[in-house]
mmCIF file of C-alpha atoms in Angstrom:
data_model
loop_
_atom_site.group_PDB
_atom_site.id
_atom_site.type_symbol
_atom_site.label_atom_id
_atom_site.label_comp_id
_atom_site.label_asym_id
_atom_site.label_seq_id
_atom_site.Cartn_x
_atom_site.Cartn_y
_atom_site.Cartn_z
ATOM 1 C CA UNK Y 1 -2.190 -9.035 9.768
ATOM 2 C CA UNK Y 2 -4.040 -8.905 13.093
ATOM 3 C CA UNK Y 3 -7.631 -8.184 14.092
ATOM 4 C CA UNK Y 4 -8.705 -6.985 17.534
ATOM 5 C CA UNK Y 5 -12.184 -7.421 18.913
ATOM 6 C CA UNK Y 6 -11.884 -8.020 22.632
ATOM 7 C CA UNK Y 7 -14.177 -8.723 25.600
ATOM 8 C CA UNK Y 8 -14.774 -6.287 28.428
ATOM 9 C CA UNK Y 9 -12.478 -8.026 30.874
ATOM 10 C CA UNK Y 10 -9.511 -6.514 29.027
ATOM 11 C CA UNK Y 11 -10.486 -3.130 30.435
ATOM 12 C CA UNK Y 12 -9.784 -4.562 33.872
ATOM 13 C CA UNK Y 13 -6.702 -6.434 32.669
ATOM 14 C CA UNK Y 14 -5.111 -3.289 31.274
ATOM 15 C CA UNK Y 15 -6.226 -1.108 34.179
ATOM 16 C CA UNK Y 16 -7.528 1.636 31.918
ATOM 17 C CA UNK Y 17 -11.087 2.283 33.000
ATOM 18 C CA UNK Y 18 -10.292 5.959 33.284
ATOM 19 C CA UNK Y 19 -10.143 6.111 29.510
ATOM 20 C CA UNK Y 20 -13.885 5.592 29.275
ATOM 21 C CA UNK Y 21 -14.770 9.005 30.637
ATOM 22 C CA UNK Y 22 -11.428 10.778 30.217
ATOM 23 C CA UNK Y 23 -10.751 10.248 26.538
ATOM 24 C CA UNK Y 24 -13.109 8.136 24.519
ATOM 25 C CA UNK Y 25 -16.582 9.291 25.484
ATOM 26 C CA UNK Y 26 -15.941 13.019 24.945
ATOM 27 C CA UNK Y 27 -14.740 12.229 21.436
ATOM 28 C CA UNK Y 28 -17.837 10.133 20.736
ATOM 29 C CA UNK Y 29 -20.318 12.679 22.024
ATOM 30 C CA UNK Y 30 -18.790 15.934 20.936
ATOM 31 C CA UNK Y 31 -19.603 15.687 17.238
ATOM 32 C CA UNK Y 32 -16.415 17.704 16.627
ATOM 33 C CA UNK Y 33 -13.667 16.520 14.325
ATOM 34 C CA UNK Y 34 -9.983 16.573 15.166
ATOM 35 C CA UNK Y 35 -7.989 18.032 12.262
ATOM 36 C CA UNK Y 36 -4.331 18.811 11.778
ATOM 37 C CA UNK Y 37 -3.443 22.284 10.551
ATOM 38 C CA UNK Y 38 -2.889 22.313 6.811
ATOM 39 C CA UNK Y 39 0.474 23.725 5.700
ATOM 40 C CA UNK Y 40 -0.759 24.329 2.137
ATOM 41 C CA UNK Y 41 -2.785 27.471 1.459
ATOM 42 C CA UNK Y 42 -3.223 27.462 -2.319
ATOM 43 C CA UNK Y 43 -6.536 25.550 -2.423
ATOM 44 C CA UNK Y 44 -9.622 26.731 -0.530
ATOM 45 C CA UNK Y 45 -11.102 24.035 1.748
ATOM 46 C CA UNK Y 46 -14.796 23.251 1.814
ATOM 47 C CA UNK Y 47 -16.521 24.266 5.036
ATOM 48 C CA UNK Y 48 -17.010 21.525 7.620
ATOM 49 C CA UNK Y 49 -20.491 20.121 8.025
ATOM 50 C CA UNK Y 50 -21.388 19.081 11.567
ATOM 51 C CA UNK Y 51 -23.041 15.742 12.233
ATOM 52 C CA UNK Y 52 -25.407 15.444 15.167
ATOM 53 C CA UNK Y 53 -24.165 13.111 17.923
ATOM 54 C CA UNK Y 54 -27.610 11.504 18.093
ATOM 55 C CA UNK Y 55 -27.986 11.014 14.337
ATOM 56 C CA UNK Y 56 -28.772 7.441 13.231
ATOM 57 C CA UNK Y 57 -25.530 5.508 12.914
ATOM 58 C CA UNK Y 58 -26.358 3.171 10.045
ATOM 59 C CA UNK Y 59 -23.437 1.592 8.237
ATOM 60 C CA UNK Y 60 -22.607 1.274 4.565
ATOM 61 C CA UNK Y 61 -21.301 -2.329 4.091
ATOM 62 C CA UNK Y 62 -17.672 -2.567 2.997
ATOM 63 C CA UNK Y 63 -17.294 1.194 2.738
ATOM 64 C CA UNK Y 64 -14.448 3.294 4.048
ATOM 65 C CA UNK Y 65 -13.176 6.792 4.681
ATOM 66 C CA UNK Y 66 -9.442 7.232 4.134
ATOM 67 C CA UNK Y 67 -7.534 9.682 6.333
ATOM 68 C CA UNK Y 68 -4.632 11.463 4.626
ATOM 69 C CA UNK Y 69 -4.454 14.946 6.135
ATOM 70 C CA UNK Y 70 -2.011 17.253 4.311
ATOM 71 C CA UNK Y 71 -0.491 14.315 2.394
ATOM 72 C CA UNK Y 72 -2.884 13.164 -0.315
ATOM 73 C CA UNK Y 73 -1.113 12.929 -3.668
ATOM 74 C CA UNK Y 74 2.287 13.080 -1.989
ATOM 75 C CA UNK Y 75 4.834 10.373 -1.198
ATOM 76 C CA UNK Y 76 3.751 9.888 2.419
ATOM 77 C CA UNK Y 77 0.143 9.557 1.256
ATOM 78 C CA UNK Y 78 0.901 6.488 -0.838
ATOM 79 C CA UNK Y 79 -1.616 4.251 0.955
ATOM 80 C CA UNK Y 80 -4.465 6.678 0.273
ATOM 81 C CA UNK Y 81 -3.182 7.228 -3.260
ATOM 82 C CA UNK Y 82 -3.192 3.504 -3.909
ATOM 83 C CA UNK Y 83 -6.684 2.997 -2.517
ATOM 84 C CA UNK Y 84 -8.127 5.734 -4.707
ATOM 85 C CA UNK Y 85 -6.538 4.161 -7.781
ATOM 86 C CA UNK Y 86 -7.500 0.579 -6.922
ATOM 87 C CA UNK Y 87 -9.304 -1.238 -4.123
ATOM 88 C CA UNK Y 88 -10.867 -4.675 -4.213
ATOM 89 C CA UNK Y 89 -11.560 -4.889 -0.505
ATOM 90 C CA UNK Y 90 -13.152 -1.541 0.357
ATOM 91 C CA UNK Y 91 -15.512 0.898 -1.292
ATOM 92 C CA UNK Y 92 -13.678 4.190 -0.828
ATOM 93 C CA UNK Y 93 -16.263 6.906 -0.179
ATOM 94 C CA UNK Y 94 -13.961 9.847 0.474
ATOM 95 C CA UNK Y 95 -10.510 11.022 1.487
ATOM 96 C CA UNK Y 96 -9.853 13.441 4.350
ATOM 97 C CA UNK Y 97 -7.287 16.125 3.523
ATOM 98 C CA UNK Y 98 -8.207 19.742 4.271
ATOM 99 C CA UNK Y 99 -5.442 20.978 1.944
ATOM 100 C CA UNK Y 100 -7.242 19.584 -1.101
ATOM 101 C CA UNK Y 101 -10.840 19.612 0.144
ATOM 102 C CA UNK Y 102 -13.464 20.081 -2.553
ATOM 103 C CA UNK Y 103 -11.480 18.294 -5.241
ATOM 104 C CA UNK Y 104 -12.025 14.884 -6.803
ATOM 105 C CA UNK Y 105 -9.340 12.483 -5.558
ATOM 106 C CA UNK Y 106 -8.830 10.945 -8.985
ATOM 107 C CA UNK Y 107 -8.334 14.343 -10.579
ATOM 108 C CA UNK Y 108 -5.695 15.239 -7.995
ATOM 109 C CA UNK Y 109 -3.761 12.017 -8.633
ATOM 110 C CA UNK Y 110 -4.067 11.328 -12.332
ATOM 111 C CA UNK Y 111 -6.346 13.937 -13.900
ATOM 112 C CA UNK Y 112 -9.174 11.372 -14.150
ATOM 113 C CA UNK Y 113 -12.321 11.737 -12.032
ATOM 114 C CA UNK Y 114 -13.068 8.857 -9.659
ATOM 115 C CA UNK Y 115 -16.189 10.245 -7.902
ATOM 116 C CA UNK Y 116 -14.257 10.110 -4.624
ATOM 117 C CA UNK Y 117 -14.388 13.568 -2.999
ATOM 118 C CA UNK Y 118 -11.704 14.983 -0.751
ATOM 119 C CA UNK Y 119 -13.307 16.243 2.456
ATOM 120 C CA UNK Y 120 -12.142 18.813 4.962
ATOM 121 C CA UNK Y 121 -12.544 16.653 8.074
ATOM 122 C CA UNK Y 122 -14.313 13.641 9.524
ATOM 123 C CA UNK Y 123 -17.590 15.492 10.037
ATOM 124 C CA UNK Y 124 -17.741 16.430 6.357
ATOM 125 C CA UNK Y 125 -16.811 12.903 5.313
ATOM 126 C CA UNK Y 126 -19.596 11.437 7.451
ATOM 127 C CA UNK Y 127 -22.093 13.899 6.058
ATOM 128 C CA UNK Y 128 -21.091 12.948 2.524
ATOM 129 C CA UNK Y 129 -21.465 9.239 3.385
ATOM 130 C CA UNK Y 130 -24.969 9.797 4.724
ATOM 131 C CA UNK Y 131 -24.149 7.661 7.742
ATOM 132 C CA UNK Y 132 -21.235 5.839 9.278
ATOM 133 C CA UNK Y 133 -19.089 3.701 6.941
ATOM 134 C CA UNK Y 134 -17.701 0.403 8.150
ATOM 135 C CA UNK Y 135 -14.037 1.392 8.109
ATOM 136 C CA UNK Y 136 -11.709 4.277 8.830
ATOM 137 C CA UNK Y 137 -8.398 3.682 7.058
ATOM 138 C CA UNK Y 138 -5.217 5.464 8.073
ATOM 139 C CA UNK Y 139 -3.951 6.336 4.609
ATOM 140 C CA UNK Y 140 -0.459 7.648 5.289
ATOM 141 C CA UNK Y 141 2.903 5.904 5.475
ATOM 142 C CA UNK Y 142 5.283 8.259 7.311
ATOM 143 C CA UNK Y 143 8.939 7.278 7.564
ATOM 144 C CA UNK Y 144 8.606 6.998 11.358
ATOM 145 C CA UNK Y 145 5.774 4.458 11.092
ATOM 146 C CA UNK Y 146 4.193 6.073 14.161
ATOM 147 C CA UNK Y 147 1.108 8.166 14.918
ATOM 148 C CA UNK Y 148 1.217 11.764 16.089
ATOM 149 C CA UNK Y 149 -0.992 12.797 19.054
ATOM 150 C CA UNK Y 150 -3.428 14.480 16.648
ATOM 151 C CA UNK Y 151 -3.627 11.349 14.511
ATOM 152 C CA UNK Y 152 -4.311 9.213 17.569
ATOM 153 C CA UNK Y 153 -7.170 11.543 18.452
ATOM 154 C CA UNK Y 154 -8.799 11.325 15.021
ATOM 155 C CA UNK Y 155 -8.635 7.526 15.080
ATOM 156 C CA UNK Y 156 -10.271 7.453 18.511
ATOM 157 C CA UNK Y 157 -12.911 9.849 17.236
ATOM 158 C CA UNK Y 158 -13.671 7.571 14.290
ATOM 159 C CA UNK Y 159 -13.995 4.615 16.649
ATOM 160 C CA UNK Y 160 -16.355 6.687 18.769
ATOM 161 C CA UNK Y 161 -18.649 6.967 15.761
ATOM 162 C CA UNK Y 162 -18.607 3.183 15.377
ATOM 163 C CA UNK Y 163 -16.039 2.739 12.613
ATOM 164 C CA UNK Y 164 -13.592 -0.156 12.463
ATOM 165 C CA UNK Y 165 -9.942 0.866 12.144
ATOM 166 C CA UNK Y 166 -7.527 -0.263 9.432
ATOM 167 C CA UNK Y 167 -3.967 0.595 10.424
ATOM 168 C CA UNK Y 168 -0.944 -0.005 8.211
ATOM 169 C CA UNK Y 169 1.726 1.465 10.481
ATOM 170 C CA UNK Y 170 4.438 -0.273 12.482
ATOM 171 C CA UNK Y 171 2.662 0.969 15.624
ATOM 172 C CA UNK Y 172 0.198 -1.793 16.509
ATOM 173 C CA UNK Y 173 -2.963 -0.249 17.934
ATOM 174 C CA UNK Y 174 -4.263 -3.634 19.049
ATOM 175 C CA UNK Y 175 -1.511 -3.526 21.697
ATOM 176 C CA UNK Y 176 -2.277 0.029 22.861
ATOM 177 C CA UNK Y 177 -4.422 0.098 26.043
ATOM 178 C CA UNK Y 178 -6.323 3.221 24.995
ATOM 179 C CA UNK Y 179 -7.291 1.705 21.665
ATOM 180 C CA UNK Y 180 -8.118 -1.631 23.258
ATOM 181 C CA UNK Y 181 -10.573 0.150 25.551
ATOM 182 C CA UNK Y 182 -12.032 2.192 22.710
ATOM 183 C CA UNK Y 183 -12.566 -0.918 20.585
ATOM 184 C CA UNK Y 184 -14.395 -2.676 23.409
ATOM 185 C CA UNK Y 185 -16.643 0.285 24.158
ATOM 186 C CA UNK Y 186 -17.598 0.867 20.525
ATOM 187 C CA UNK Y 187 -17.745 -2.838 19.624
ATOM 188 C CA UNK Y 188 -15.430 -2.287 16.667
ATOM 189 C CA UNK Y 189 -12.359 -4.041 15.331
ATOM 190 C CA UNK Y 190 -8.766 -2.904 14.863
ATOM 191 C CA UNK Y 191 -6.890 -4.395 11.921
ATOM 192 C CA UNK Y 192 -3.121 -4.001 12.263
ATOM 193 C CA UNK Y 193 -2.169 -4.895 8.704
ATOM 194 C CA UNK Y 194 1.569 -5.073 9.334
ATOM 195 C CA UNK Y 195 1.395 -7.300 12.398
ATOM 196 C CA UNK Y 196 3.109 -10.608 11.507
ATOM 197 C CA UNK Y 197 2.109 -14.045 12.667
ATOM 198 C CA UNK Y 198 3.475 -15.324 15.991
ATOM 199 C CA UNK Y 199 7.206 -16.085 15.992
ATOM 200 C CA UNK Y 200 6.667 -19.832 16.313
ATOM 201 C CA UNK Y 201 4.615 -19.791 13.112
ATOM 202 C CA UNK Y 202 7.139 -17.943 10.947
ATOM 203 C CA UNK Y 203 8.762 -19.893 8.134
ATOM 204 C CA UNK Y 204 12.371 -19.994 6.932
ATOM 205 C CA UNK Y 205 13.501 -20.484 3.364
ATOM 206 C CA UNK Y 206 13.094 -24.118 2.301
ATOM 207 C CA UNK Y 207 13.909 -24.240 -1.402
ATOM 208 C CA UNK Y 208 10.312 -25.045 -2.322
ATOM 209 C CA UNK Y 209 10.330 -22.023 -4.632
ATOM 210 C CA UNK Y 210 11.757 -24.476 -7.198
ATOM 211 C CA UNK Y 211 8.332 -26.164 -7.242
ATOM 212 C CA UNK Y 212 6.799 -22.978 -8.666
ATOM 213 C CA UNK Y 213 7.090 -23.718 -12.370
ATOM 214 C CA UNK Y 214 5.431 -20.583 -13.778
ATOM 215 C CA UNK Y 215 7.490 -17.420 -14.395
ATOM 216 C CA UNK Y 216 7.875 -15.082 -11.417
ATOM 217 C CA UNK Y 217 8.246 -11.373 -12.176
ATOM 218 C CA UNK Y 218 9.405 -9.004 -9.431
ATOM 219 C CA UNK Y 219 8.676 -5.290 -9.816
ATOM 220 C CA UNK Y 220 11.576 -3.482 -8.128
ATOM 221 C CA UNK Y 221 12.622 0.168 -8.086
ATOM 222 C CA UNK Y 222 15.425 2.684 -7.752
ATOM 223 C CA UNK Y 223 13.818 4.245 -4.651
ATOM 224 C CA UNK Y 224 10.987 3.792 -2.178
ATOM 225 C CA UNK Y 225 7.473 5.174 -2.876
ATOM 226 C CA UNK Y 226 8.204 5.214 -6.579
ATOM 227 C CA UNK Y 227 5.216 3.294 -7.971
ATOM 228 C CA UNK Y 228 6.245 -0.368 -7.785
ATOM 229 C CA UNK Y 229 2.906 -1.489 -6.343
ATOM 230 C CA UNK Y 230 0.927 0.511 -8.898
ATOM 231 C CA UNK Y 231 2.910 -0.930 -11.792
ATOM 232 C CA UNK Y 232 2.637 -4.458 -10.376
ATOM 233 C CA UNK Y 233 -1.153 -4.047 -10.023
ATOM 234 C CA UNK Y 234 -1.584 -2.703 -13.558
ATOM 235 C CA UNK Y 235 0.663 -5.435 -14.982
ATOM 236 C CA UNK Y 236 -1.290 -8.170 -13.201
ATOM 237 C CA UNK Y 237 -4.625 -6.827 -14.410
ATOM 238 C CA UNK Y 238 -3.352 -6.343 -17.960
ATOM 239 C CA UNK Y 239 -2.062 -9.909 -18.118
ATOM 240 C CA UNK Y 240 -5.405 -11.253 -16.940
ATOM 241 C CA UNK Y 241 -7.214 -9.067 -19.461
ATOM 242 C CA UNK Y 242 -5.016 -10.614 -22.187
ATOM 243 C CA UNK Y 243 -6.034 -14.104 -21.029
ATOM 244 C CA UNK Y 244 -2.826 -14.792 -19.111
ATOM 245 C CA UNK Y 245 -3.735 -15.893 -15.598
ATOM 246 C CA UNK Y 246 -1.621 -13.748 -13.286
ATOM 247 C CA UNK Y 247 -1.577 -13.551 -9.496
ATOM 248 C CA UNK Y 248 -0.151 -10.630 -7.543
ATOM 249 C CA UNK Y 249 1.762 -11.288 -4.333
ATOM 250 C CA UNK Y 250 1.821 -8.167 -2.184
ATOM 251 C CA UNK Y 251 4.728 -7.340 0.091
ATOM 252 C CA UNK Y 252 3.551 -4.104 1.751
ATOM 253 C CA UNK Y 253 0.681 -2.775 3.790
ATOM 254 C CA UNK Y 254 -1.030 -0.848 0.983
ATOM 255 C CA UNK Y 255 -1.332 -3.859 -1.296
ATOM 256 C CA UNK Y 256 -2.821 -5.870 1.548
ATOM 257 C CA UNK Y 257 -5.317 -3.103 2.339
ATOM 258 C CA UNK Y 258 -6.244 -2.917 -1.347
ATOM 259 C CA UNK Y 259 -7.212 -6.575 -1.139
ATOM 260 C CA UNK Y 260 -4.245 -8.620 -2.363
ATOM 261 C CA UNK Y 261 -5.294 -12.216 -1.792
ATOM 262 C CA UNK Y 262 -1.723 -13.340 -1.228
ATOM 263 C CA UNK Y 263 0.903 -11.286 0.535
ATOM 264 C CA UNK Y 264 2.770 -10.262 3.633
ATOM 265 C CA UNK Y 265 4.010 -6.958 5.055
ATOM 266 C CA UNK Y 266 7.619 -7.949 4.632
ATOM 267 C CA UNK Y 267 9.203 -5.030 6.484
ATOM 268 C CA UNK Y 268 7.537 -6.131 9.736
ATOM 269 C CA UNK Y 269 8.880 -9.698 9.633
ATOM 270 C CA UNK Y 270 12.132 -10.551 11.496
ATOM 271 C CA UNK Y 271 14.907 -10.685 8.910
ATOM 272 C CA UNK Y 272 15.680 -14.383 9.469
ATOM 273 C CA UNK Y 273 12.205 -15.266 8.216
ATOM 274 C CA UNK Y 274 11.658 -12.729 5.406
ATOM 275 C CA UNK Y 275 12.818 -14.899 2.503
ATOM 276 C CA UNK Y 276 11.003 -17.934 3.885
ATOM 277 C CA UNK Y 277 7.732 -16.129 4.497
ATOM 278 C CA UNK Y 278 7.728 -14.714 0.967
ATOM 279 C CA UNK Y 279 8.690 -18.074 -0.535
ATOM 280 C CA UNK Y 280 5.898 -19.833 1.368
ATOM 281 C CA UNK Y 281 3.361 -17.204 0.275
ATOM 282 C CA UNK Y 282 4.361 -17.586 -3.389
ATOM 283 C CA UNK Y 283 4.122 -21.383 -3.123
ATOM 284 C CA UNK Y 284 0.649 -21.038 -1.587
ATOM 285 C CA UNK Y 285 -0.472 -18.769 -4.436
ATOM 286 C CA UNK Y 286 0.923 -21.171 -7.026
ATOM 287 C CA UNK Y 287 -0.699 -24.259 -5.527
ATOM 288 C CA UNK Y 288 -4.070 -22.608 -4.969
ATOM 289 C CA UNK Y 289 -4.388 -20.644 -8.217
ATOM 290 C CA UNK Y 290 -2.311 -22.550 -10.792
ATOM 291 C CA UNK Y 291 -1.404 -19.261 -12.496
ATOM 292 C CA UNK Y 292 0.519 -18.664 -15.699
ATOM 293 C CA UNK Y 293 2.576 -15.894 -14.073
ATOM 294 C CA UNK Y 294 3.166 -14.637 -10.534
ATOM 295 C CA UNK Y 295 3.906 -10.926 -10.107
ATOM 296 C CA UNK Y 296 5.709 -9.940 -6.899
ATOM 297 C CA UNK Y 297 5.456 -6.388 -5.569
ATOM 298 C CA UNK Y 298 8.800 -4.825 -4.678
ATOM 299 C CA UNK Y 299 9.799 -2.720 -1.677
ATOM 300 C CA UNK Y 300 12.436 -0.020 -1.249
ATOM 301 C CA UNK Y 301 15.434 -0.370 -3.556
ATOM 302 C CA UNK Y 302 18.317 -2.819 -3.509
ATOM 303 C CA UNK Y 303 20.822 0.068 -3.626
ATOM 304 C CA UNK Y 304 19.107 2.064 -0.858
ATOM 305 C CA UNK Y 305 20.895 1.677 2.517
ATOM 306 C CA UNK Y 306 17.701 2.426 4.449
ATOM 307 C CA UNK Y 307 15.897 -0.671 3.135
ATOM 308 C CA UNK Y 308 16.693 -4.382 3.120
ATOM 309 C CA UNK Y 309 13.394 -5.686 1.772
ATOM 310 C CA UNK Y 310 14.476 -5.724 -1.887
ATOM 311 C CA UNK Y 311 17.187 -8.237 -1.050
ATOM 312 C CA UNK Y 312 14.680 -10.508 0.699
ATOM 313 C CA UNK Y 313 12.303 -10.251 -2.258
ATOM 314 C CA UNK Y 314 15.046 -11.339 -4.638
ATOM 315 C CA UNK Y 315 16.069 -14.176 -2.323
ATOM 316 C CA UNK Y 316 12.569 -15.376 -1.428
ATOM 317 C CA UNK Y 317 10.977 -15.186 -4.886
ATOM 318 C CA UNK Y 318 14.034 -16.102 -7.004
ATOM 319 C CA UNK Y 319 12.421 -14.172 -9.870
ATOM 320 C CA UNK Y 320 12.804 -15.222 -13.477
ATOM 321 C CA UNK Y 321 12.620 -11.569 -14.471
ATOM 322 C CA UNK Y 322 12.544 -8.080 -12.963
ATOM 323 C CA UNK Y 323 10.704 -4.963 -14.087
ATOM 324 C CA UNK Y 324 12.485 -1.886 -12.724
ATOM 325 C CA UNK Y 325 10.620 1.320 -11.835
ATOM 326 C CA UNK Y 326 12.487 4.649 -12.013
ATOM 327 C CA UNK Y 327 11.591 8.332 -11.588
ATOM 328 C CA UNK Y 328 13.766 10.425 -13.930
ATOM 329 C CA UNK Y 329 12.336 13.652 -12.460
ATOM 330 C CA UNK Y 330 13.311 12.775 -8.894
ATOM 331 C CA UNK Y 331 16.598 14.435 -7.977
ATOM 332 C CA UNK Y 332 17.264 12.655 -4.711
ATOM 333 C CA UNK Y 333 16.107 9.681 -2.679
ATOM 334 C CA UNK Y 334 12.775 9.968 -0.934
ATOM 335 C CA UNK Y 335 13.316 11.469 2.564
ATOM 336 C CA UNK Y 336 17.091 11.702 1.926
ATOM 337 C CA UNK Y 337 17.841 15.103 0.401
ATOM 338 C CA UNK Y 338 21.605 14.553 0.300
ATOM 339 C CA UNK Y 339 21.399 11.140 -1.378
ATOM 340 C CA UNK Y 340 21.276 11.317 -5.171
ATOM 341 C CA UNK Y 341 19.097 8.937 -7.163
ATOM 342 C CA UNK Y 342 20.921 6.035 -8.821
ATOM 343 C CA UNK Y 343 20.797 5.556 -12.555
ATOM 344 C CA UNK Y 344 18.713 2.703 -13.936
ATOM 345 C CA UNK Y 345 21.886 1.196 -15.394
ATOM 346 C CA UNK Y 346 23.601 1.054 -12.014
ATOM 347 C CA UNK Y 347 20.540 -0.456 -10.334
ATOM 348 C CA UNK Y 348 20.189 -3.059 -13.077
ATOM 349 C CA UNK Y 349 23.833 -4.011 -12.690
ATOM 350 C CA UNK Y 350 23.389 -4.363 -8.939
ATOM 351 C CA UNK Y 351 20.232 -6.489 -9.242
ATOM 352 C CA UNK Y 352 21.724 -8.819 -11.846
ATOM 353 C CA UNK Y 353 24.925 -9.175 -9.813
ATOM 354 C CA UNK Y 354 23.052 -9.857 -6.571
ATOM 355 C CA UNK Y 355 20.600 -12.411 -7.978
ATOM 356 C CA UNK Y 356 20.388 -14.946 -10.779
ATOM 357 C CA UNK Y 357 17.820 -12.970 -12.745
ATOM 358 C CA UNK Y 358 17.419 -10.543 -15.633
ATOM 359 C CA UNK Y 359 15.885 -7.071 -15.743
ATOM 360 C CA UNK Y 360 13.413 -7.367 -18.620
ATOM 361 C CA UNK Y 361 12.095 -3.822 -18.762
ATOM 362 C CA UNK Y 362 11.989 -0.354 -17.245
ATOM 363 C CA UNK Y 363 8.873 1.576 -16.204
ATOM 364 C CA UNK Y 364 8.767 5.317 -15.673
ATOM 365 C CA UNK Y 365 7.319 7.211 -12.734
ATOM 366 C CA UNK Y 366 6.405 10.501 -14.406
ATOM 367 C CA UNK Y 367 6.421 12.772 -11.326
ATOM 368 C CA UNK Y 368 7.783 16.240 -12.123
ATOM 369 C CA UNK Y 369 7.760 15.423 -15.861
ATOM 370 C CA UNK Y 370 5.853 16.755 -18.878
ATOM 371 C CA UNK Y 371 4.461 14.517 -21.586
ATOM 372 C CA UNK Y 372 7.336 15.440 -23.875
ATOM 373 C CA UNK Y 373 9.856 14.609 -21.165
ATOM 374 C CA UNK Y 374 8.260 11.181 -20.675
ATOM 375 C CA UNK Y 375 8.577 10.504 -24.411
ATOM 376 C CA UNK Y 376 12.226 11.585 -24.362
ATOM 377 C CA UNK Y 377 13.003 9.438 -21.315
ATOM 378 C CA UNK Y 378 11.413 6.345 -22.857
ATOM 379 C CA UNK Y 379 13.428 6.741 -26.057
ATOM 380 C CA UNK Y 380 16.665 7.503 -24.212
ATOM 381 C CA UNK Y 381 16.445 4.562 -21.826
ATOM 382 C CA UNK Y 382 15.469 2.119 -24.565
ATOM 383 C CA UNK Y 383 18.562 3.162 -26.535
ATOM 384 C CA UNK Y 384 20.796 3.156 -23.461
ATOM 385 C CA UNK Y 385 19.608 -0.060 -21.795
ATOM 386 C CA UNK Y 386 18.394 -2.074 -24.804
ATOM 387 C CA UNK Y 387 15.212 -3.143 -22.984
ATOM 388 C CA UNK Y 388 11.556 -2.103 -23.392
ATOM 389 C CA UNK Y 389 10.544 1.064 -21.507
ATOM 390 C CA UNK Y 390 7.070 2.414 -20.738
ATOM 391 C CA UNK Y 391 4.994 4.402 -18.259
ATOM 392 C CA UNK Y 392 2.316 2.224 -16.670
ATOM 393 C CA UNK Y 393 -0.012 5.158 -16.002
ATOM 394 C CA UNK Y 394 0.244 7.262 -19.167
ATOM 395 C CA UNK Y 395 0.829 4.528 -21.761
ATOM 396 C CA UNK Y 396 -1.270 1.516 -22.694
ATOM 397 C CA UNK Y 397 -0.992 -1.387 -20.234
ATOM 398 C CA UNK Y 398 -0.546 -3.599 -23.285
ATOM 399 C CA UNK Y 399 3.052 -2.406 -23.381
ATOM 400 C CA UNK Y 400 3.634 -4.037 -19.991
ATOM 401 C CA UNK Y 401 2.188 -7.326 -21.236
ATOM 402 C CA UNK Y 402 4.335 -7.187 -24.371
ATOM 403 C CA UNK Y 403 7.374 -6.469 -22.178
ATOM 404 C CA UNK Y 404 6.804 -9.690 -20.227
ATOM 405 C CA UNK Y 405 5.916 -11.877 -23.220
ATOM 406 C CA UNK Y 406 8.954 -10.628 -25.147
ATOM 407 C CA UNK Y 407 11.185 -11.722 -22.275
ATOM 408 C CA UNK Y 408 9.694 -15.217 -22.277
ATOM 409 C CA UNK Y 409 8.989 -16.057 -25.946
ATOM 410 C CA UNK Y 410 8.604 -19.783 -25.306
ATOM 411 C CA UNK Y 411 6.017 -19.006 -22.647
ATOM 412 C CA UNK Y 412 4.078 -16.811 -25.082
ATOM 413 C CA UNK Y 413 4.125 -19.537 -27.724
ATOM 414 C CA UNK Y 414 2.849 -22.078 -25.204
ATOM 415 C CA UNK Y 415 -0.032 -19.778 -24.259
ATOM 416 C CA UNK Y 416 -0.988 -19.277 -27.891
ATOM 417 C CA UNK Y 417 -0.889 -23.019 -28.516
ATOM 418 C CA UNK Y 418 -2.987 -23.654 -25.440
ATOM 419 C CA UNK Y 419 -5.589 -21.116 -26.546
ATOM 420 C CA UNK Y 420 -5.890 -22.821 -29.889
#
């Protein structure tokens, strides 16, 4: 994770003074919002509301607008989706997506209102905020990990209004001369969430994970963008609500943006250091918090050839148990139309062969499924796999807690004795 707030001499150092008048200032003064064309036509957008360039630019502390044009509620919008569902770090005021403008973001995701409107463009979002929020969060996670020219323009426009940038992509804006200049001129920061620490500070696996004496539960999946982070977050909260002190260790950019106290964007770390960096982060969480359980967010899928992060999570955390997330209604791998989804049974076999651990339960991602189909899937997989099965979003979170306590009966007894 890297912040940028640089002095004026960097303008000279980068040789980019032409940006001041050629790019940045027109965006700041125009009062016009840059917006991508929306490919979806089934929902009428709300008309844009202009904001005067000389309007008072007061800030709303800790508040944020999330940009997710044409992707909110979809797989590539998972960062925005996650922030609407849960955010400790930022107060989410609105989401920008002209395809779903006028709707409540919570209703779009889960059928539950969250009082977070979806706005047509930046101008409308600023009008709704009644001023300029502190942060502009890029809420998409495209497979390329890079910004399009239109997306670069909207980020520069937000900076021109005086908003700090939160960027979760692999493209580090704190190293881009145009964004460096824009940050200096507007006196704002750029947070590159995925940017790892300097190479000399990276840690290799040491074996200290053996010092972590509380159970470690990894939430893995059969595909990417399948709900692992959401399930891990709900499980952690449910355990704490039950009186079991649980700490979540994030492993991706969205969890870090949401406010995970411990974590690392694992897919941006050189592979030699992935297991060690995760191990060290778990040890830090254990020593600082003295938790009863540590929940580790998963990434990708162990069986997916496009991702290696699941293997590093298994190696670095050495989990005592795994909760597996699966989407029965998903016919093929995300972004890979010719690659069929694996079965939960095959993924469980692979995980338990690869690592000295046990899959203790299955959770359902209910995309493309009716309520009746969710019920049928839960019953079928419980019979087939002989493990507890639930849906973290449509069933009581207590089922997740029971899943974990059933897998560690001695641990549950110890907690009960301690409470007495």
